[in-house]
PDB file of C-alpha atoms in Angstrom:
ATOM      1  CA  UNK T 206      -0.203   0.068  -0.013  1.00  0.00           C
ATOM      2  CA  UNK T 207       2.716   2.427   0.833  1.00  0.00           C
ATOM      3  CA  UNK T 208       4.455   1.757  -2.393  1.00  0.00           C
ATOM      4  CA  UNK T 209       1.176   2.336  -4.305  1.00  0.00           C
ATOM      5  CA  UNK T 210       0.726   5.680  -2.381  1.00  0.00           C
ATOM      6  CA  UNK T 211       4.251   6.838  -3.295  1.00  0.00           C
ATOM      7  CA  UNK T 212       3.725   5.818  -6.853  1.00  0.00           C
ATOM      8  CA  UNK T 213       0.673   8.129  -6.941  1.00  0.00           C
ATOM      9  CA  UNK T 214       2.047  11.042  -5.065  1.00  0.00           C
ATOM     10  CA  UNK T 215       5.440  11.416  -6.641  1.00  0.00           C
ATOM     11  CA  UNK T 216       4.112  12.159 -10.075  1.00  0.00           C
ATOM     12  CA  UNK T 217       1.626  14.662  -8.540  1.00  0.00           C
ATOM     13  CA  UNK T 218       4.454  16.507  -6.894  1.00  0.00           C
ATOM     14  CA  UNK T 219       6.670  16.426  -9.819  1.00  0.00           C
ATOM     15  CA  UNK T 220       3.794  17.811 -11.870  1.00  0.00           C
ATOM     16  CA  UNK T 221       3.236  20.640  -9.444  1.00  0.00           C
ATOM     17  CA  UNK T 222       7.079  21.439  -9.434  1.00  0.00           C
ATOM     18  CA  UNK T 223       7.135  21.528 -13.235  1.00  0.00           C
ATOM     19  CA  UNK T 224       4.222  24.079 -13.188  1.00  0.00           C
ATOM     20  CA  UNK T 225       6.131  26.360 -10.759  1.00  0.00           C
ATOM     21  CA  UNK T 226       9.118  26.126 -13.046  1.00  0.00           C
ATOM     22  CA  UNK T 227       7.041  26.903 -16.033  1.00  0.00           C
ATOM     23  CA  UNK T 228       5.468  29.928 -14.221  1.00  0.00           C
ATOM     24  CA  UNK T 229       9.116  31.176 -13.467  1.00  0.00           C
ATOM     25  CA  UNK T 230      10.069  30.787 -17.168  1.00  0.00           C
ATOM     26  CA  UNK T 231       6.866  32.513 -18.379  1.00  0.00           C
ATOM     27  CA  UNK T 232       7.502  35.461 -16.008  1.00  0.00           C
ATOM     28  CA  UNK T 233      11.190  36.022 -16.789  1.00  0.00           C
ATOM     29  CA  UNK T 234      13.436  34.962 -19.587  1.00  0.00           C
ATOM     30  CA  UNK T 235      16.804  33.384 -18.470  1.00  0.00           C
ATOM     31  CA  UNK T 236      18.610  36.630 -19.177  1.00  0.00           C
ATOM     32  CA  UNK T 237      16.929  39.895 -19.762  1.00  0.00           C
ATOM     33  CA  UNK T 238      16.454  43.610 -19.208  1.00  0.00           C
ATOM     34  CA  UNK T 239      13.240  45.615 -18.360  1.00  0.00           C
ATOM     35  CA  UNK T 240      11.739  48.783 -17.183  1.00  0.00           C
ATOM     36  CA  UNK T 241       9.601  49.183 -14.101  1.00  0.00           C
ATOM     37  CA  UNK T 242       7.526  51.894 -12.535  1.00  0.00           C
ATOM     38  CA  UNK T 243       6.688  51.588  -8.852  1.00  0.00           C
ATOM     39  CA  UNK T 244       3.900  53.624  -7.436  1.00  0.00           C
ATOM     40  CA  UNK T 245       3.331  53.991  -3.643  1.00  0.00           C
ATOM     41  CA  UNK T 246      -0.175  55.176  -2.844  1.00  0.00           C
ATOM     42  CA  UNK T 247      -1.014  56.424   0.727  1.00  0.00           C
ATOM     43  CA  UNK T 248      -4.356  56.478   2.540  1.00  0.00           C
ATOM     44  CA  UNK T 249      -4.856  60.209   1.704  1.00  0.00           C
ATOM     45  CA  UNK T 250      -4.318  59.489  -2.061  1.00  0.00           C
ATOM     46  CA  UNK T 251      -0.768  60.956  -2.147  1.00  0.00           C
ATOM     47  CA  UNK T 252       1.585  59.056  -4.554  1.00  0.00           C
ATOM     48  CA  UNK T 253       5.205  58.630  -5.014  1.00  0.00           C
ATOM     49  CA  UNK T 254       6.561  57.161  -8.144  1.00  0.00           C
ATOM     50  CA  UNK T 255       9.942  55.480  -9.040  1.00  0.00           C
ATOM     51  CA  UNK T 256      11.224  54.522 -12.487  1.00  0.00           C
ATOM     52  CA  UNK T 257      13.769  51.775 -12.571  1.00  0.00           C
ATOM     53  CA  UNK T 258      15.669  49.744 -15.046  1.00  0.00           C
ATOM     54  CA  UNK T 259      16.722  46.177 -14.066  1.00  0.00           C
ATOM     55  CA  UNK T 260      18.713  43.333 -15.531  1.00  0.00           C
ATOM     56  CA  UNK T 261      18.417  39.617 -14.415  1.00  0.00           C
ATOM     57  CA  UNK T 262      20.507  36.534 -15.351  1.00  0.00           C
ATOM     58  CA  UNK T 263      20.055  32.985 -14.404  1.00  0.00           C
ATOM     59  CA  UNK T 264      17.851  32.289 -11.348  1.00  0.00           C
ATOM     60  CA  UNK T 265      19.542  34.431  -8.703  1.00  0.00           C
ATOM     61  CA  UNK T 266      21.423  37.418 -10.239  1.00  0.00           C
ATOM     62  CA  UNK T 267      19.330  40.786 -10.347  1.00  0.00           C
ATOM     63  CA  UNK T 268      20.619  44.389 -10.542  1.00  0.00           C
ATOM     64  CA  UNK T 269      18.145  47.338 -10.316  1.00  0.00           C
ATOM     65  CA  UNK T 270      19.053  50.874 -11.279  1.00  0.00           C
ATOM     66  CA  UNK T 271      16.956  53.886  -9.969  1.00  0.00           C
ATOM     67  CA  UNK T 272      16.339  56.638 -12.736  1.00  0.00           C
ATOM     68  CA  UNK T 273      13.568  58.813 -11.182  1.00  0.00           C
ATOM     69  CA  UNK T 274      12.832  60.640  -8.963  1.00  0.00           C
ATOM     70  CA  UNK T 275      15.885  62.821  -9.362  1.00  0.00           C
ATOM     71  CA  UNK T 276      16.783  62.327  -5.622  1.00  0.00           C
ATOM     72  CA  UNK T 277      17.200  58.636  -6.136  1.00  0.00           C
ATOM     73  CA  UNK T 278      18.832  58.819  -9.603  1.00  0.00           C
ATOM     74  CA  UNK T 279      22.046  56.639  -9.748  1.00  0.00           C
ATOM     75  CA  UNK T 280      21.119  54.463  -6.706  1.00  0.00           C
ATOM     76  CA  UNK T 281      21.072  50.741  -7.327  1.00  0.00           C
ATOM     77  CA  UNK T 282      20.243  47.338  -5.747  1.00  0.00           C
ATOM     78  CA  UNK T 283      22.037  44.082  -6.319  1.00  0.00           C
ATOM     79  CA  UNK T 284      20.745  40.657  -5.340  1.00  0.00           C
ATOM     80  CA  UNK T 285      22.861  37.521  -5.400  1.00  0.00           C
ATOM     81  CA  UNK T 286      21.019  34.631  -4.101  1.00  0.00           C
ATOM     82  CA  UNK T 287      19.781  35.518  -0.634  1.00  0.00           C
ATOM     83  CA  UNK T 288      22.139  38.514  -0.240  1.00  0.00           C
ATOM     84  CA  UNK T 289      21.139  42.256  -1.288  1.00  0.00           C
ATOM     85  CA  UNK T 290      22.990  45.427  -1.298  1.00  0.00           C
ATOM     86  CA  UNK T 291      22.176  49.054  -1.869  1.00  0.00           C
ATOM     87  CA  UNK T 292      24.464  51.481  -3.560  1.00  0.00           C
ATOM     88  CA  UNK T 293      24.145  55.218  -2.909  1.00  0.00           C
ATOM     89  CA  UNK T 294      26.154  57.770  -5.095  1.00  0.00           C
ATOM     90  CA  UNK T 295      28.742  59.460  -2.744  1.00  0.00           C
ATOM     91  CA  UNK T 296      29.010  56.550  -0.375  1.00  0.00           C
ATOM     92  CA  UNK T 297      32.037  54.505  -0.606  1.00  0.00           C
ATOM     93  CA  UNK T 298      30.832  51.020  -0.389  1.00  0.00           C
ATOM     94  CA  UNK T 299      27.427  49.397  -1.037  1.00  0.00           C
ATOM     95  CA  UNK T 300      25.353  48.755   2.102  1.00  0.00           C
ATOM     96  CA  UNK T 301      23.811  45.368   3.065  1.00  0.00           C
ATOM     97  CA  UNK T 302      19.930  45.495   3.141  1.00  0.00           C
ATOM     98  CA  UNK T 303      17.531  42.859   4.324  1.00  0.00           C
ATOM     99  CA  UNK T 304      14.965  41.364   2.040  1.00  0.00           C
ATOM    100  CA  UNK T 305      11.909  42.299   4.247  1.00  0.00           C
ATOM    101  CA  UNK T 306      13.001  46.026   4.290  1.00  0.00           C
ATOM    102  CA  UNK T 307      11.991  48.405   1.623  1.00  0.00           C
ATOM    103  CA  UNK T 308      14.264  51.007   0.112  1.00  0.00           C
ATOM    104  CA  UNK T 309      11.276  52.631  -1.692  1.00  0.00           C
ATOM    105  CA  UNK T 310       8.707  52.435   1.216  1.00  0.00           C
ATOM    106  CA  UNK T 311       5.278  51.464   0.419  1.00  0.00           C
ATOM    107  CA  UNK T 312       4.113  47.838   0.556  1.00  0.00           C
ATOM    108  CA  UNK T 313       6.611  46.165  -1.772  1.00  0.00           C
ATOM    109  CA  UNK T 314       9.672  45.166   0.043  1.00  0.00           C
ATOM    110  CA  UNK T 315      13.076  44.577  -1.415  1.00  0.00           C
ATOM    111  CA  UNK T 316      12.563  40.856  -2.133  1.00  0.00           C
ATOM    112  CA  UNK T 317       9.463  41.916  -4.196  1.00  0.00           C
ATOM    113  CA  UNK T 318      11.453  44.422  -6.221  1.00  0.00           C
ATOM    114  CA  UNK T 319      14.323  41.866  -6.697  1.00  0.00           C
ATOM    115  CA  UNK T 320      12.211  38.801  -7.163  1.00  0.00           C
ATOM    116  CA  UNK T 321      14.041  35.547  -7.961  1.00  0.00           C
ATOM    117  CA  UNK T 322      12.475  32.663  -9.337  1.00  0.00           C
ATOM    118  CA  UNK T 323       9.827  31.165  -7.054  1.00  0.00           C
ATOM    119  CA  UNK T 324      11.148  27.563  -7.720  1.00  0.00           C
ATOM    120  CA  UNK T 325      14.437  28.779  -6.159  1.00  0.00           C
ATOM    121  CA  UNK T 326      12.985  29.793  -2.835  1.00  0.00           C
ATOM    122  CA  UNK T 327      10.091  27.601  -2.557  1.00  0.00           C
ATOM    123  CA  UNK T 328       8.842  23.939  -2.470  1.00  0.00           C
ATOM    124  CA  UNK T 329       5.448  22.657  -3.361  1.00  0.00           C
ATOM    125  CA  UNK T 330       3.696  21.777  -0.183  1.00  0.00           C
ATOM    126  CA  UNK T 331       0.362  21.050  -1.793  1.00  0.00           C
ATOM    127  CA  UNK T 332      -1.334  21.432  -5.087  1.00  0.00           C
ATOM    128  CA  UNK T 333      -5.104  21.632  -5.392  1.00  0.00           C
ATOM    129  CA  UNK T 334      -6.863  22.540  -8.699  1.00  0.00           C
ATOM    130  CA  UNK T 335      -5.479  26.176  -9.597  1.00  0.00           C
ATOM    131  CA  UNK T 336      -3.758  26.660  -6.304  1.00  0.00           C
ATOM    132  CA  UNK T 337      -0.198  25.888  -5.234  1.00  0.00           C
ATOM    133  CA  UNK T 338       0.855  25.930  -1.450  1.00  0.00           C
ATOM    134  CA  UNK T 339       4.418  27.087  -1.371  1.00  0.00           C
ATOM    135  CA  UNK T 340       6.689  26.537   1.588  1.00  0.00           C
ATOM    136  CA  UNK T 341      10.044  28.454   1.846  1.00  0.00           C
ATOM    137  CA  UNK T 342      13.215  26.305   1.378  1.00  0.00           C
ATOM    138  CA  UNK T 343      14.933  28.104   4.225  1.00  0.00           C
ATOM    139  CA  UNK T 344      14.526  30.719   6.962  1.00  0.00           C
ATOM    140  CA  UNK T 345      16.165  33.461   4.898  1.00  0.00           C
ATOM    141  CA  UNK T 346      13.272  33.639   2.572  1.00  0.00           C
ATOM    142  CA  UNK T 347      11.082  36.750   3.240  1.00  0.00           C
ATOM    143  CA  UNK T 348       7.583  34.882   3.199  1.00  0.00           C
ATOM    144  CA  UNK T 349       7.389  31.561   5.212  1.00  0.00           C
ATOM    145  CA  UNK T 350       4.436  30.384   3.106  1.00  0.00           C
ATOM    146  CA  UNK T 351       2.566  31.562  -0.180  1.00  0.00           C
ATOM    147  CA  UNK T 352      -0.707  30.547  -1.338  1.00  0.00           C
ATOM    148  CA  UNK T 353      -0.390  30.962  -5.277  1.00  0.00           C
ATOM    149  CA  UNK T 354      -3.705  31.038  -7.350  1.00  0.00           C
ATOM    150  CA  UNK T 355      -2.745  30.338 -10.956  1.00  0.00           C
ATOM    151  CA  UNK T 356      -3.854  30.595 -14.624  1.00  0.00           C
ATOM    152  CA  UNK T 357      -3.613  26.807 -15.445  1.00  0.00           C
ATOM    153  CA  UNK T 358      -3.768  27.582 -19.201  1.00  0.00           C
ATOM    154  CA  UNK T 359      -1.168  30.343 -19.339  1.00  0.00           C
ATOM    155  CA  UNK T 360       0.976  29.021 -16.461  1.00  0.00           C
ATOM    156  CA  UNK T 361       1.083  32.391 -14.803  1.00  0.00           C
ATOM    157  CA  UNK T 362       0.234  33.744 -11.281  1.00  0.00           C
ATOM    158  CA  UNK T 363      -2.964  35.520 -10.536  1.00  0.00           C
ATOM    159  CA  UNK T 364      -2.855  36.158  -6.849  1.00  0.00           C
ATOM    160  CA  UNK T 365      -0.433  35.477  -3.917  1.00  0.00           C
ATOM    161  CA  UNK T 366      -1.280  35.388  -0.338  1.00  0.00           C
ATOM    162  CA  UNK T 367       2.012  35.835   1.551  1.00  0.00           C
ATOM    163  CA  UNK T 368       2.374  34.507   5.017  1.00  0.00           C
ATOM    164  CA  UNK T 369       4.891  34.999   7.745  1.00  0.00           C
ATOM    165  CA  UNK T 370       4.676  33.548  11.234  1.00  0.00           C
ATOM    166  CA  UNK T 371       1.304  32.057  10.432  1.00  0.00           C
ATOM    167  CA  UNK T 372      -0.096  35.618   9.695  1.00  0.00           C
ATOM    168  CA  UNK T 373      -1.292  36.914   6.284  1.00  0.00           C
ATOM    169  CA  UNK T 374       1.134  39.950   5.733  1.00  0.00           C
ATOM    170  CA  UNK T 375       0.582  40.717   2.066  1.00  0.00           C
ATOM    171  CA  UNK T 376      -1.456  40.111  -1.030  1.00  0.00           C
ATOM    172  CA  UNK T 377      -0.146  40.469  -4.396  1.00  0.00           C
ATOM    173  CA  UNK T 378      -2.453  40.522  -7.545  1.00  0.00           C
ATOM    174  CA  UNK T 379      -1.136  40.053 -11.145  1.00  0.00           C
ATOM    175  CA  UNK T 380      -3.016  41.696 -13.992  1.00  0.00           C
ATOM    176  CA  UNK T 381      -2.920  43.038 -17.623  1.00  0.00           C
ATOM    177  CA  UNK T 382      -1.453  40.023 -19.511  1.00  0.00           C
ATOM    178  CA  UNK T 383       0.827  41.608 -22.123  1.00  0.00           C
ATOM    179  CA  UNK T 384       2.622  40.391 -25.180  1.00  0.00           C
ATOM    180  CA  UNK T 385       6.214  41.980 -24.942  1.00  0.00           C
ATOM    181  CA  UNK T 386       7.389  40.106 -28.002  1.00  0.00           C
ATOM    182  CA  UNK T 387      10.073  37.601 -28.353  1.00  0.00           C
ATOM    183  CA  UNK T 388       7.714  34.975 -26.921  1.00  0.00           C
ATOM    184  CA  UNK T 389       7.276  36.906 -23.518  1.00  0.00           C
ATOM    185  CA  UNK T 390       3.556  37.022 -22.661  1.00  0.00           C
ATOM    186  CA  UNK T 391       3.076  37.867 -18.976  1.00  0.00           C
ATOM    187  CA  UNK T 392       1.348  40.163 -16.433  1.00  0.00           C
ATOM    188  CA  UNK T 393       2.387  43.867 -16.930  1.00  0.00           C
ATOM    189  CA  UNK T 394       1.023  44.864 -13.629  1.00  0.00           C
ATOM    190  CA  UNK T 395       1.495  43.803  -9.970  1.00  0.00           C
ATOM    191  CA  UNK T 396      -0.508  45.378  -7.155  1.00  0.00           C
ATOM    192  CA  UNK T 397      -0.160  44.768  -3.479  1.00  0.00           C
ATOM    193  CA  UNK T 398      -1.817  45.521  -0.300  1.00  0.00           C
ATOM    194  CA  UNK T 399      -1.257  44.542   3.266  1.00  0.00           C
ATOM    195  CA  UNK T 400      -3.553  43.986   6.265  1.00  0.00           C
ATOM    196  CA  UNK T 401      -0.760  45.398   8.406  1.00  0.00           C
ATOM    197  CA  UNK T 402      -0.741  48.666   6.304  1.00  0.00           C
ATOM    198  CA  UNK T 403      -4.419  49.537   5.795  1.00  0.00           C
ATOM    199  CA  UNK T 404      -5.246  52.008   3.266  1.00  0.00           C
ATOM    200  CA  UNK T 405      -1.686  51.781   1.565  1.00  0.00           C
ATOM    201  CA  UNK T 406      -1.262  50.233  -1.805  1.00  0.00           C
ATOM    202  CA  UNK T 407       1.796  49.602  -4.116  1.00  0.00           C
ATOM    203  CA  UNK T 408       1.646  49.016  -7.891  1.00  0.00           C
ATOM    204  CA  UNK T 409       4.522  47.873 -10.181  1.00  0.00           C
ATOM    205  CA  UNK T 410       4.257  48.300 -13.904  1.00  0.00           C
ATOM    206  CA  UNK T 411       6.571  46.420 -16.268  1.00  0.00           C
ATOM    207  CA  UNK T 412       7.572  47.672 -19.654  1.00  0.00           C
ATOM    208  CA  UNK T 413      10.086  46.974 -22.558  1.00  0.00           C
ATOM    209  CA  UNK T 414      10.919  43.319 -21.154  1.00  0.00           C
ATOM    210  CA  UNK T 415      13.391  41.803 -23.732  1.00  0.00           C
ATOM    211  CA  UNK T 416      16.037  39.074 -23.660  1.00  0.00           C
ATOM    212  CA  UNK T 417      19.615  40.431 -23.490  1.00  0.00           C
ATOM    213  CA  UNK T 418      22.901  38.670 -23.097  1.00  0.00           C
ATOM    214  CA  UNK T 419      24.452  39.777 -19.755  1.00  0.00           C
ATOM    215  CA  UNK T 420      28.119  39.373 -18.379  1.00  0.00           C
ATOM    216  CA  UNK T 421      28.521  37.978 -14.861  1.00  0.00           C
ATOM    217  CA  UNK T 422      30.539  41.098 -14.056  1.00  0.00           C
ATOM    218  CA  UNK T 423      27.394  43.267 -14.191  1.00  0.00           C
ATOM    219  CA  UNK T 424      26.268  41.463 -11.085  1.00  0.00           C
ATOM    220  CA  UNK T 425      29.050  42.490  -8.738  1.00  0.00           C
ATOM    221  CA  UNK T 426      29.503  45.153  -5.978  1.00  0.00           C
ATOM    222  CA  UNK T 427      32.163  46.843  -7.982  1.00  0.00           C
ATOM    223  CA  UNK T 428      29.987  47.385 -10.973  1.00  0.00           C
ATOM    224  CA  UNK T 429      26.986  48.754  -9.052  1.00  0.00           C
ATOM    225  CA  UNK T 430      28.086  52.402  -9.726  1.00  0.00           C
ATOM    226  CA  UNK T 431      28.340  51.799 -13.445  1.00  0.00           C
ATOM    227  CA  UNK T 432      24.965  50.108 -14.313  1.00  0.00           C
ATOM    228  CA  UNK T 433      23.772  53.101 -16.178  1.00  0.00           C
ATOM    229  CA  UNK T 434      26.843  52.631 -18.582  1.00  0.00           C
ATOM    230  CA  UNK T 435      25.291  49.444 -20.127  1.00  0.00           C
ATOM    231  CA  UNK T 436      21.800  50.701 -20.257  1.00  0.00           C
ATOM    232  CA  UNK T 437      20.808  51.093 -24.085  1.00  0.00           C
TER     233      UNK T 437
END
């Protein structure tokens, strides 16, 4: 009986794991560049906007350059695996930052801005219909668990409920499926709210996503001040 149960369960979990990897592949080419606008909206309706350019290579190398507002121009973020740094012009060395912090304020944190592939950080705990229950692979991951509702046909996320310490701390919704060309069809908008920050909302809008060959040296602490030099 145990052998029969394993024979049934193993293919199910392999299928779920494959779905998560397909979702990662559909969200991000293996090596690409893109522009992002991040909008923080406060309860009184006031807004703050950031324009960013980013590059990503493989599953765990991401660099993000701030273009606007002028006060943030030239700042950059780097993520290598679970480690993140912030470079501020005029400061000698990049500063270590935590994934749960937010250098932009608002509801999106650093790990949301520098998102690596979901399959890198999470294992499938359960798969029911159009819902994946994800569990963090280690304690360094920002969200302990994620309940991910997916579009089974397109293999794309629709909604994420993110938990830490057993508490729902954030909901992220994906929308506006867009054809960016080069076979990249994915949501162009991410919107997040939190029961811990009532009345606040953050929106991320993606644009000009395209594959690009990138050198490993672009994803180093030494290169953080020079990211704008490779922006085409």
